[in-house]
């Protein structure tokens, strides 16, 4: 049985956990929500690196064999540092799903929703650079999306107005693929899809990240599938926001 450590600035990483559990149902999960320091989106790389170290130490202390950085912003700011400082630990990061969007678009325009930290990170900029000759890539920060999810406001007029403000510019630019570049955003997917209407596909990279985790566990010879399943939820702030979203992915 593998012990899989997962962390995010808050509850968003549970969208990755949900996919992990589908293909790795009999593992031990350790989930850390850094909600006392959420959101990460506008924070400096050095700040996020410090938080990532603290959380990594906690997860390793609990026996994690592998750590899934289930946060695009923390992946952008800290995964290189983590890999350097903990060379024996396998880390899995989030990949912005620009490739499937670029391959699938019919309009030739893809939209990316992410945090400011992710959009200015070199990982995203490199990926963008690989595709921008072939397709037009338009971006927008999902302004207020993380706060909605942490506050448990996943639908209704407030969620719709907040989502529309960031999504509409991408739709107006002609995007027919919308990449969710922040792990909180899949919890707003029903609203996002409704506002997109038919003909626009919303892409969540979490299933691909889950498959990559399985692949790395197998490659490292860490036994999987032996059970029993368990999950421990940790949080640096109040527990309510995490428990609310956890109920949706149970
Ligand atoms: N869930 C996060 C991400 O994937 C972090 C959002 C935030 O804290 O700003 O980027």
PDB file of C-alpha atoms and ligand atoms in Angstrom:
ATOM      1  CA  UNK A   1       0.000   0.000   0.000  1.00  0.00           C
ATOM      2  CA  UNK A   2       1.337   3.401  -0.938  1.00  0.00           C
ATOM      3  CA  UNK A   3       1.075   6.436   1.338  1.00  0.00           C
ATOM      4  CA  UNK A   4       0.197   9.342  -0.922  1.00  0.00           C
ATOM      5  CA  UNK A   5       0.722  12.852   0.457  1.00  0.00           C
ATOM      6  CA  UNK A   6      -1.251  15.592  -1.273  1.00  0.00           C
ATOM      7  CA  UNK A   7      -1.216  19.309  -0.603  1.00  0.00           C
ATOM      8  CA  UNK A   8      -2.798  22.510  -1.818  1.00  0.00           C
ATOM      9  CA  UNK A   9      -3.394  26.016  -0.508  1.00  0.00           C
ATOM     10  CA  UNK A  10      -6.870  24.795   0.430  1.00  0.00           C
ATOM     11  CA  UNK A  11      -9.542  22.343  -0.669  1.00  0.00           C
ATOM     12  CA  UNK A  12      -8.805  22.556  -4.403  1.00  0.00           C
ATOM     13  CA  UNK A  13      -6.391  19.635  -4.359  1.00  0.00           C
ATOM     14  CA  UNK A  14      -9.343  17.414  -3.520  1.00  0.00           C
ATOM     15  CA  UNK A  15     -10.217  17.615  -7.239  1.00  0.00           C
ATOM     16  CA  UNK A  16      -6.950  15.744  -7.821  1.00  0.00           C
ATOM     17  CA  UNK A  17      -7.567  13.367  -4.902  1.00  0.00           C
ATOM     18  CA  UNK A  18     -10.966  12.503  -6.468  1.00  0.00           C
ATOM     19  CA  UNK A  19      -9.182  11.340  -9.641  1.00  0.00           C
ATOM     20  CA  UNK A  20      -6.405   9.567  -7.740  1.00  0.00           C
ATOM     21  CA  UNK A  21      -8.915   7.587  -5.755  1.00  0.00           C
ATOM     22  CA  UNK A  22     -10.619   6.376  -8.944  1.00  0.00           C
ATOM     23  CA  UNK A  23      -7.482   4.615 -10.126  1.00  0.00           C
ATOM     24  CA  UNK A  24      -5.789   4.045  -6.746  1.00  0.00           C
ATOM     25  CA  UNK A  25      -8.697   3.090  -4.484  1.00  0.00           C
ATOM     26  CA  UNK A  26      -6.777   1.071  -1.917  1.00  0.00           C
ATOM     27  CA  UNK A  27      -4.061   3.445  -0.741  1.00  0.00           C
ATOM     28  CA  UNK A  28      -3.405   5.533   2.331  1.00  0.00           C
ATOM     29  CA  UNK A  29      -3.994   9.239   1.619  1.00  0.00           C
ATOM     30  CA  UNK A  30      -2.669  12.174   3.614  1.00  0.00           C
ATOM     31  CA  UNK A  31      -4.201  15.467   2.519  1.00  0.00           C
ATOM     32  CA  UNK A  32      -2.933  18.833   3.747  1.00  0.00           C
ATOM     33  CA  UNK A  33      -4.950  22.015   3.179  1.00  0.00           C
ATOM     34  CA  UNK A  34      -2.852  25.092   3.877  1.00  0.00           C
ATOM     35  CA  UNK A  35      -5.984  27.167   4.299  1.00  0.00           C
ATOM     36  CA  UNK A  36      -4.484  29.468   6.937  1.00  0.00           C
ATOM     37  CA  UNK A  37      -2.292  30.788   4.082  1.00  0.00           C
ATOM     38  CA  UNK A  38      -4.823  30.589   1.242  1.00  0.00           C
ATOM     39  CA  UNK A  39      -4.870  31.905  -1.447  1.00  0.00           C
ATOM     40  CA  UNK A  40      -1.366  31.306  -2.812  1.00  0.00           C
ATOM     41  CA  UNK A  41      -2.217  32.978  -6.134  1.00  0.00           C
ATOM     42  CA  UNK A  42      -0.704  36.411  -5.490  1.00  0.00           C
ATOM     43  CA  UNK A  43       1.975  35.371  -2.975  1.00  0.00           C
ATOM     44  CA  UNK A  44       5.700  35.445  -3.728  1.00  0.00           C
ATOM     45  CA  UNK A  45       7.550  32.325  -4.870  1.00  0.00           C
ATOM     46  CA  UNK A  46       9.745  32.470  -1.747  1.00  0.00           C
ATOM     47  CA  UNK A  47       6.686  32.468   0.519  1.00  0.00           C
ATOM     48  CA  UNK A  48       5.157  29.479  -1.277  1.00  0.00           C
ATOM     49  CA  UNK A  49       8.492  27.623  -1.209  1.00  0.00           C
ATOM     50  CA  UNK A  50       8.624  28.075   2.577  1.00  0.00           C
ATOM     51  CA  UNK A  51       5.105  26.730   2.967  1.00  0.00           C
ATOM     52  CA  UNK A  52       5.860  23.823   0.616  1.00  0.00           C
ATOM     53  CA  UNK A  53       8.881  22.823   2.757  1.00  0.00           C
ATOM     54  CA  UNK A  54       6.908  22.938   5.993  1.00  0.00           C
ATOM     55  CA  UNK A  55       4.097  20.843   4.507  1.00  0.00           C
ATOM     56  CA  UNK A  56       6.475  18.391   2.864  1.00  0.00           C
ATOM     57  CA  UNK A  57       8.157  17.790   6.233  1.00  0.00           C
ATOM     58  CA  UNK A  58       4.763  17.151   7.848  1.00  0.00           C
ATOM     59  CA  UNK A  59       3.669  14.730   5.114  1.00  0.00           C
ATOM     60  CA  UNK A  60       6.985  12.877   5.149  1.00  0.00           C
ATOM     61  CA  UNK A  61       6.773  12.712   8.955  1.00  0.00           C
ATOM     62  CA  UNK A  62       3.385  11.007   8.523  1.00  0.00           C
ATOM     63  CA  UNK A  63       5.010   8.445   6.234  1.00  0.00           C
ATOM     64  CA  UNK A  64       4.226   9.720   2.726  1.00  0.00           C
ATOM     65  CA  UNK A  65       6.032   7.752  -0.031  1.00  0.00           C
ATOM     66  CA  UNK A  66       5.190  10.285  -2.719  1.00  0.00           C
ATOM     67  CA  UNK A  67       3.938  13.864  -2.690  1.00  0.00           C
ATOM     68  CA  UNK A  68       1.393  15.223  -5.129  1.00  0.00           C
ATOM     69  CA  UNK A  69       1.617  19.002  -5.313  1.00  0.00           C
ATOM     70  CA  UNK A  70      -2.088  19.334  -6.123  1.00  0.00           C
ATOM     71  CA  UNK A  71      -1.816  23.046  -6.722  1.00  0.00           C
ATOM     72  CA  UNK A  72      -0.758  24.691  -9.972  1.00  0.00           C
ATOM     73  CA  UNK A  73       0.521  27.775  -8.156  1.00  0.00           C
ATOM     74  CA  UNK A  74       2.708  25.764  -5.752  1.00  0.00           C
ATOM     75  CA  UNK A  75       3.937  23.610  -8.638  1.00  0.00           C
ATOM     76  CA  UNK A  76       4.986  26.750 -10.495  1.00  0.00           C
ATOM     77  CA  UNK A  77       6.669  28.333  -7.476  1.00  0.00           C
ATOM     78  CA  UNK A  78       8.120  25.421  -5.564  1.00  0.00           C
ATOM     79  CA  UNK A  79       8.358  22.040  -7.267  1.00  0.00           C
ATOM     80  CA  UNK A  80      11.869  22.612  -8.639  1.00  0.00           C
ATOM     81  CA  UNK A  81      13.093  23.641  -5.167  1.00  0.00           C
ATOM     82  CA  UNK A  82      11.386  20.648  -3.545  1.00  0.00           C
ATOM     83  CA  UNK A  83      12.963  18.220  -6.019  1.00  0.00           C
ATOM     84  CA  UNK A  84      16.356  19.764  -5.352  1.00  0.00           C
ATOM     85  CA  UNK A  85      16.041  19.750  -1.556  1.00  0.00           C
ATOM     86  CA  UNK A  86      14.402  16.318  -1.207  1.00  0.00           C
ATOM     87  CA  UNK A  87      16.128  14.289  -3.932  1.00  0.00           C
ATOM     88  CA  UNK A  88      14.883  10.949  -2.578  1.00  0.00           C
ATOM     89  CA  UNK A  89      11.211  11.934  -2.642  1.00  0.00           C
ATOM     90  CA  UNK A  90       9.088  11.603  -5.786  1.00  0.00           C
ATOM     91  CA  UNK A  91       7.030  14.767  -6.372  1.00  0.00           C
ATOM     92  CA  UNK A  92       4.165  14.974  -8.865  1.00  0.00           C
ATOM     93  CA  UNK A  93       3.162  18.438 -10.051  1.00  0.00           C
ATOM     94  CA  UNK A  94       0.236  19.901 -11.959  1.00  0.00           C
ATOM     95  CA  UNK A  95       0.577  20.342 -15.714  1.00  0.00           C
ATOM     96  CA  UNK A  96      -1.490  23.035 -17.402  1.00  0.00           C
ATOM     97  CA  UNK A  97      -3.529  21.064 -19.955  1.00  0.00           C
ATOM     98  CA  UNK A  98      -2.542  23.272 -22.881  1.00  0.00           C
ATOM     99  CA  UNK A  99      -1.563  20.306 -25.064  1.00  0.00           C
ATOM    100  CA  UNK A 100      -4.958  18.516 -25.182  1.00  0.00           C
ATOM    101  CA  UNK A 101      -6.638  21.884 -25.633  1.00  0.00           C
ATOM    102  CA  UNK A 102      -4.322  22.847 -28.494  1.00  0.00           C
ATOM    103  CA  UNK A 103      -4.787  19.471 -30.181  1.00  0.00           C
ATOM    104  CA  UNK A 104      -8.566  19.550 -29.830  1.00  0.00           C
ATOM    105  CA  UNK A 105      -9.497  23.117 -30.672  1.00  0.00           C
ATOM    106  CA  UNK A 106     -11.514  23.728 -33.811  1.00  0.00           C
ATOM    107  CA  UNK A 107     -11.696  27.495 -33.501  1.00  0.00           C
ATOM    108  CA  UNK A 108      -7.923  27.750 -33.104  1.00  0.00           C
ATOM    109  CA  UNK A 109      -8.321  29.650 -29.832  1.00  0.00           C
ATOM    110  CA  UNK A 110      -7.836  28.163 -26.375  1.00  0.00           C
ATOM    111  CA  UNK A 111      -8.526  29.868 -23.069  1.00  0.00           C
ATOM    112  CA  UNK A 112      -6.618  29.274 -19.851  1.00  0.00           C
ATOM    113  CA  UNK A 113      -7.989  30.133 -16.409  1.00  0.00           C
ATOM    114  CA  UNK A 114      -5.391  30.084 -13.628  1.00  0.00           C
ATOM    115  CA  UNK A 115      -3.921  32.147 -10.809  1.00  0.00           C
ATOM    116  CA  UNK A 116      -1.533  35.039 -11.430  1.00  0.00           C
ATOM    117  CA  UNK A 117       1.327  32.959  -9.977  1.00  0.00           C
ATOM    118  CA  UNK A 118       0.722  30.091 -12.385  1.00  0.00           C
ATOM    119  CA  UNK A 119       0.390  32.332 -15.438  1.00  0.00           C
ATOM    120  CA  UNK A 120       3.724  34.047 -14.841  1.00  0.00           C
ATOM    121  CA  UNK A 121       5.583  30.832 -13.909  1.00  0.00           C
ATOM    122  CA  UNK A 122       8.250  29.489 -16.266  1.00  0.00           C
ATOM    123  CA  UNK A 123       6.549  26.084 -16.472  1.00  0.00           C
ATOM    124  CA  UNK A 124       3.412  27.617 -17.938  1.00  0.00           C
ATOM    125  CA  UNK A 125       5.324  30.056 -20.136  1.00  0.00           C
ATOM    126  CA  UNK A 126       7.394  27.209 -21.600  1.00  0.00           C
ATOM    127  CA  UNK A 127       4.310  25.135 -22.320  1.00  0.00           C
ATOM    128  CA  UNK A 128       2.636  28.161 -23.855  1.00  0.00           C
ATOM    129  CA  UNK A 129       5.700  28.758 -26.016  1.00  0.00           C
ATOM    130  CA  UNK A 130       5.411  25.275 -27.503  1.00  0.00           C
ATOM    131  CA  UNK A 131       1.894  25.846 -28.825  1.00  0.00           C
ATOM    132  CA  UNK A 132       1.470  29.542 -29.472  1.00  0.00           C
ATOM    133  CA  UNK A 133       2.644  29.300 -33.078  1.00  0.00           C
ATOM    134  CA  UNK A 134      -0.199  26.872 -33.843  1.00  0.00           C
ATOM    135  CA  UNK A 135      -3.063  28.226 -31.752  1.00  0.00           C
ATOM    136  CA  UNK A 136      -4.046  31.493 -30.161  1.00  0.00           C
ATOM    137  CA  UNK A 137      -3.820  31.236 -26.377  1.00  0.00           C
ATOM    138  CA  UNK A 138      -5.769  33.666 -24.217  1.00  0.00           C
ATOM    139  CA  UNK A 139      -5.543  33.761 -20.440  1.00  0.00           C
ATOM    140  CA  UNK A 140      -7.432  35.159 -17.512  1.00  0.00           C
ATOM    141  CA  UNK A 141      -6.988  34.942 -13.756  1.00  0.00           C
ATOM    142  CA  UNK A 142     -10.011  33.256 -12.202  1.00  0.00           C
ATOM    143  CA  UNK A 143     -10.607  36.296 -10.018  1.00  0.00           C
ATOM    144  CA  UNK A 144     -12.370  35.284  -6.809  1.00  0.00           C
ATOM    145  CA  UNK A 145     -12.813  31.617  -7.816  1.00  0.00           C
ATOM    146  CA  UNK A 146     -10.646  30.241  -4.977  1.00  0.00           C
ATOM    147  CA  UNK A 147     -12.557  32.310  -2.422  1.00  0.00           C
ATOM    148  CA  UNK A 148     -15.867  30.976  -3.769  1.00  0.00           C
ATOM    149  CA  UNK A 149     -14.744  27.366  -3.413  1.00  0.00           C
ATOM    150  CA  UNK A 150     -13.247  27.863   0.048  1.00  0.00           C
ATOM    151  CA  UNK A 151     -16.479  29.585   1.053  1.00  0.00           C
ATOM    152  CA  UNK A 152     -18.561  26.690  -0.272  1.00  0.00           C
ATOM    153  CA  UNK A 153     -20.300  28.888  -2.874  1.00  0.00           C
ATOM    154  CA  UNK A 154     -20.221  26.527  -5.824  1.00  0.00           C
ATOM    155  CA  UNK A 155     -23.313  27.696  -7.697  1.00  0.00           C
ATOM    156  CA  UNK A 156     -25.998  30.381  -7.637  1.00  0.00           C
ATOM    157  CA  UNK A 157     -26.024  34.042  -8.664  1.00  0.00           C
ATOM    158  CA  UNK A 158     -22.803  35.056  -6.848  1.00  0.00           C
ATOM    159  CA  UNK A 159     -20.802  32.153  -8.267  1.00  0.00           C
ATOM    160  CA  UNK A 160     -22.219  32.790 -11.720  1.00  0.00           C
ATOM    161  CA  UNK A 161     -21.397  36.520 -11.708  1.00  0.00           C
ATOM    162  CA  UNK A 162     -17.849  35.923 -10.424  1.00  0.00           C
ATOM    163  CA  UNK A 163     -17.150  33.177 -12.953  1.00  0.00           C
ATOM    164  CA  UNK A 164     -18.651  35.136 -15.828  1.00  0.00           C
ATOM    165  CA  UNK A 165     -16.367  38.131 -15.214  1.00  0.00           C
ATOM    166  CA  UNK A 166     -13.228  36.072 -15.848  1.00  0.00           C
ATOM    167  CA  UNK A 167     -14.600  33.574 -18.354  1.00  0.00           C
ATOM    168  CA  UNK A 168     -16.415  35.922 -20.730  1.00  0.00           C
ATOM    169  CA  UNK A 169     -13.241  37.567 -22.128  1.00  0.00           C
ATOM    170  CA  UNK A 170     -11.975  34.109 -23.143  1.00  0.00           C
ATOM    171  CA  UNK A 171     -15.272  33.210 -24.817  1.00  0.00           C
ATOM    172  CA  UNK A 172     -15.369  36.614 -26.510  1.00  0.00           C
ATOM    173  CA  UNK A 173     -11.914  35.889 -27.944  1.00  0.00           C
ATOM    174  CA  UNK A 174     -13.367  32.759 -29.574  1.00  0.00           C
ATOM    175  CA  UNK A 175     -11.988  30.059 -27.278  1.00  0.00           C
ATOM    176  CA  UNK A 176     -13.637  26.654 -27.726  1.00  0.00           C
ATOM    177  CA  UNK A 177     -11.401  24.920 -25.160  1.00  0.00           C
ATOM    178  CA  UNK A 178     -11.107  26.224 -21.595  1.00  0.00           C
ATOM    179  CA  UNK A 179      -8.213  24.853 -19.547  1.00  0.00           C
ATOM    180  CA  UNK A 180      -8.730  24.794 -15.775  1.00  0.00           C
ATOM    181  CA  UNK A 181      -5.264  25.793 -14.563  1.00  0.00           C
ATOM    182  CA  UNK A 182      -6.055  25.805 -10.844  1.00  0.00           C
ATOM    183  CA  UNK A 183      -7.185  22.800  -8.833  1.00  0.00           C
ATOM    184  CA  UNK A 184      -9.957  24.769  -7.136  1.00  0.00           C
ATOM    185  CA  UNK A 185     -11.713  25.508 -10.431  1.00  0.00           C
ATOM    186  CA  UNK A 186     -13.128  22.013 -11.155  1.00  0.00           C
ATOM    187  CA  UNK A 187     -15.476  22.558  -8.211  1.00  0.00           C
ATOM    188  CA  UNK A 188     -17.000  25.386 -10.256  1.00  0.00           C
ATOM    189  CA  UNK A 189     -17.108  23.298 -13.431  1.00  0.00           C
ATOM    190  CA  UNK A 190     -20.928  23.015 -13.601  1.00  0.00           C
ATOM    191  CA  UNK A 191     -21.183  26.838 -13.587  1.00  0.00           C
ATOM    192  CA  UNK A 192     -18.285  27.216 -16.015  1.00  0.00           C
ATOM    193  CA  UNK A 193     -19.813  24.686 -18.428  1.00  0.00           C
ATOM    194  CA  UNK A 194     -23.240  26.275 -18.226  1.00  0.00           C
ATOM    195  CA  UNK A 195     -21.805  29.706 -19.054  1.00  0.00           C
ATOM    196  CA  UNK A 196     -19.678  28.259 -21.856  1.00  0.00           C
ATOM    197  CA  UNK A 197     -22.659  26.656 -23.536  1.00  0.00           C
ATOM    198  CA  UNK A 198     -22.374  23.865 -26.086  1.00  0.00           C
ATOM    199  CA  UNK A 199     -19.417  23.707 -28.427  1.00  0.00           C
ATOM    200  CA  UNK A 200     -16.909  24.657 -25.738  1.00  0.00           C
ATOM    201  CA  UNK A 201     -15.028  21.946 -23.889  1.00  0.00           C
ATOM    202  CA  UNK A 202     -13.688  22.474 -20.373  1.00  0.00           C
ATOM    203  CA  UNK A 203     -10.468  20.584 -19.611  1.00  0.00           C
ATOM    204  CA  UNK A 204      -9.349  19.518 -16.136  1.00  0.00           C
ATOM    205  CA  UNK A 205      -5.796  18.120 -15.971  1.00  0.00           C
ATOM    206  CA  UNK A 206      -6.475  16.096 -12.776  1.00  0.00           C
ATOM    207  CA  UNK A 207      -7.092  12.706 -14.481  1.00  0.00           C
ATOM    208  CA  UNK A 208      -3.746  12.976 -16.295  1.00  0.00           C
ATOM    209  CA  UNK A 209      -1.968  13.913 -13.047  1.00  0.00           C
ATOM    210  CA  UNK A 210      -3.536  10.895 -11.327  1.00  0.00           C
ATOM    211  CA  UNK A 211      -2.312   8.601 -14.126  1.00  0.00           C
ATOM    212  CA  UNK A 212       1.170  10.086 -13.843  1.00  0.00           C
ATOM    213  CA  UNK A 213       1.146   9.401 -10.079  1.00  0.00           C
ATOM    214  CA  UNK A 214       0.290   5.746 -10.677  1.00  0.00           C
ATOM    215  CA  UNK A 215       3.022   5.533 -13.297  1.00  0.00           C
ATOM    216  CA  UNK A 216       5.674   6.966 -10.941  1.00  0.00           C
ATOM    217  CA  UNK A 217       4.600   4.705  -8.046  1.00  0.00           C
ATOM    218  CA  UNK A 218       5.004   1.678 -10.333  1.00  0.00           C
ATOM    219  CA  UNK A 219       8.302   2.942 -11.686  1.00  0.00           C
ATOM    220  CA  UNK A 220       9.656   3.395  -8.134  1.00  0.00           C
ATOM    221  CA  UNK A 221       8.454  -0.082  -7.145  1.00  0.00           C
ATOM    222  CA  UNK A 222       6.139   1.263  -4.436  1.00  0.00           C
ATOM    223  CA  UNK A 223       3.441  -1.401  -3.980  1.00  0.00           C
ATOM    224  CA  UNK A 224      -0.094  -0.272  -4.742  1.00  0.00           C
ATOM    225  CA  UNK A 225      -3.553  -1.812  -4.449  1.00  0.00           C
ATOM    226  CA  UNK A 226      -2.965  -3.702  -1.236  1.00  0.00           C
ATOM    227  CA  UNK A 227      -5.300  -1.623   0.931  1.00  0.00           C
ATOM    228  CA  UNK A 228      -6.972  -0.799   3.129  1.00  0.00           C
ATOM    229  CA  UNK A 229      -8.035   2.653   1.923  1.00  0.00           C
ATOM    230  CA  UNK A 230      -7.678   5.449   4.435  1.00  0.00           C
ATOM    231  CA  UNK A 231      -7.503   9.233   4.391  1.00  0.00           C
ATOM    232  CA  UNK A 232      -6.299  11.718   6.972  1.00  0.00           C
ATOM    233  CA  UNK A 233      -7.200  15.369   6.459  1.00  0.00           C
ATOM    234  CA  UNK A 234      -4.900  18.063   7.846  1.00  0.00           C
ATOM    235  CA  UNK A 235      -5.483  21.817   7.760  1.00  0.00           C
ATOM    236  CA  UNK A 236      -3.502  24.818   8.941  1.00  0.00           C
ATOM    237  CA  UNK A 237      -6.689  26.903   9.360  1.00  0.00           C
ATOM    238  CA  UNK A 238     -10.298  26.164  10.243  1.00  0.00           C
ATOM    239  CA  UNK A 239     -11.646  22.706   9.285  1.00  0.00           C
ATOM    240  CA  UNK A 240     -15.068  23.657   7.835  1.00  0.00           C
ATOM    241  CA  UNK A 241     -14.058  24.606   4.290  1.00  0.00           C
ATOM    242  CA  UNK A 242     -12.087  21.400   3.815  1.00  0.00           C
ATOM    243  CA  UNK A 243     -14.797  19.164   5.270  1.00  0.00           C
ATOM    244  CA  UNK A 244     -17.434  20.841   3.083  1.00  0.00           C
ATOM    245  CA  UNK A 245     -15.547  20.072  -0.131  1.00  0.00           C
ATOM    246  CA  UNK A 246     -14.433  16.654   1.115  1.00  0.00           C
ATOM    247  CA  UNK A 247     -18.103  15.646   1.371  1.00  0.00           C
ATOM    248  CA  UNK A 248     -18.372  16.183  -2.391  1.00  0.00           C
ATOM    249  CA  UNK A 249     -15.504  13.849  -3.279  1.00  0.00           C
ATOM    250  CA  UNK A 250     -16.067  11.096  -0.720  1.00  0.00           C
TER     251      UNK A 250
HETATM  252  N1  LIG B   1      -5.477  25.453  -5.972  1.00  0.00           N
HETATM  253  C1  LIG B   1      -4.471  26.335  -6.325  1.00  0.00           C
HETATM  254  C2  LIG B   1      -3.907  26.182  -7.697  1.00  0.00           C
HETATM  255  O1  LIG B   1      -4.060  25.142  -8.277  1.00  0.00           O
HETATM  256  C3  LIG B   1      -4.135  27.511  -5.519  1.00  0.00           C
HETATM  257  C4  LIG B   1      -5.048  28.662  -5.648  1.00  0.00           C
HETATM  258  C5  LIG B   1      -4.665  29.754  -4.709  1.00  0.00           C
HETATM  259  O2  LIG B   1      -4.413  29.455  -3.543  1.00  0.00           O
HETATM  260  O3  LIG B   1      -4.600  30.896  -5.154  1.00  0.00           O
HETATM  261  O4  LIG B   1      -3.311  27.071  -8.234  1.00  0.00           O
END
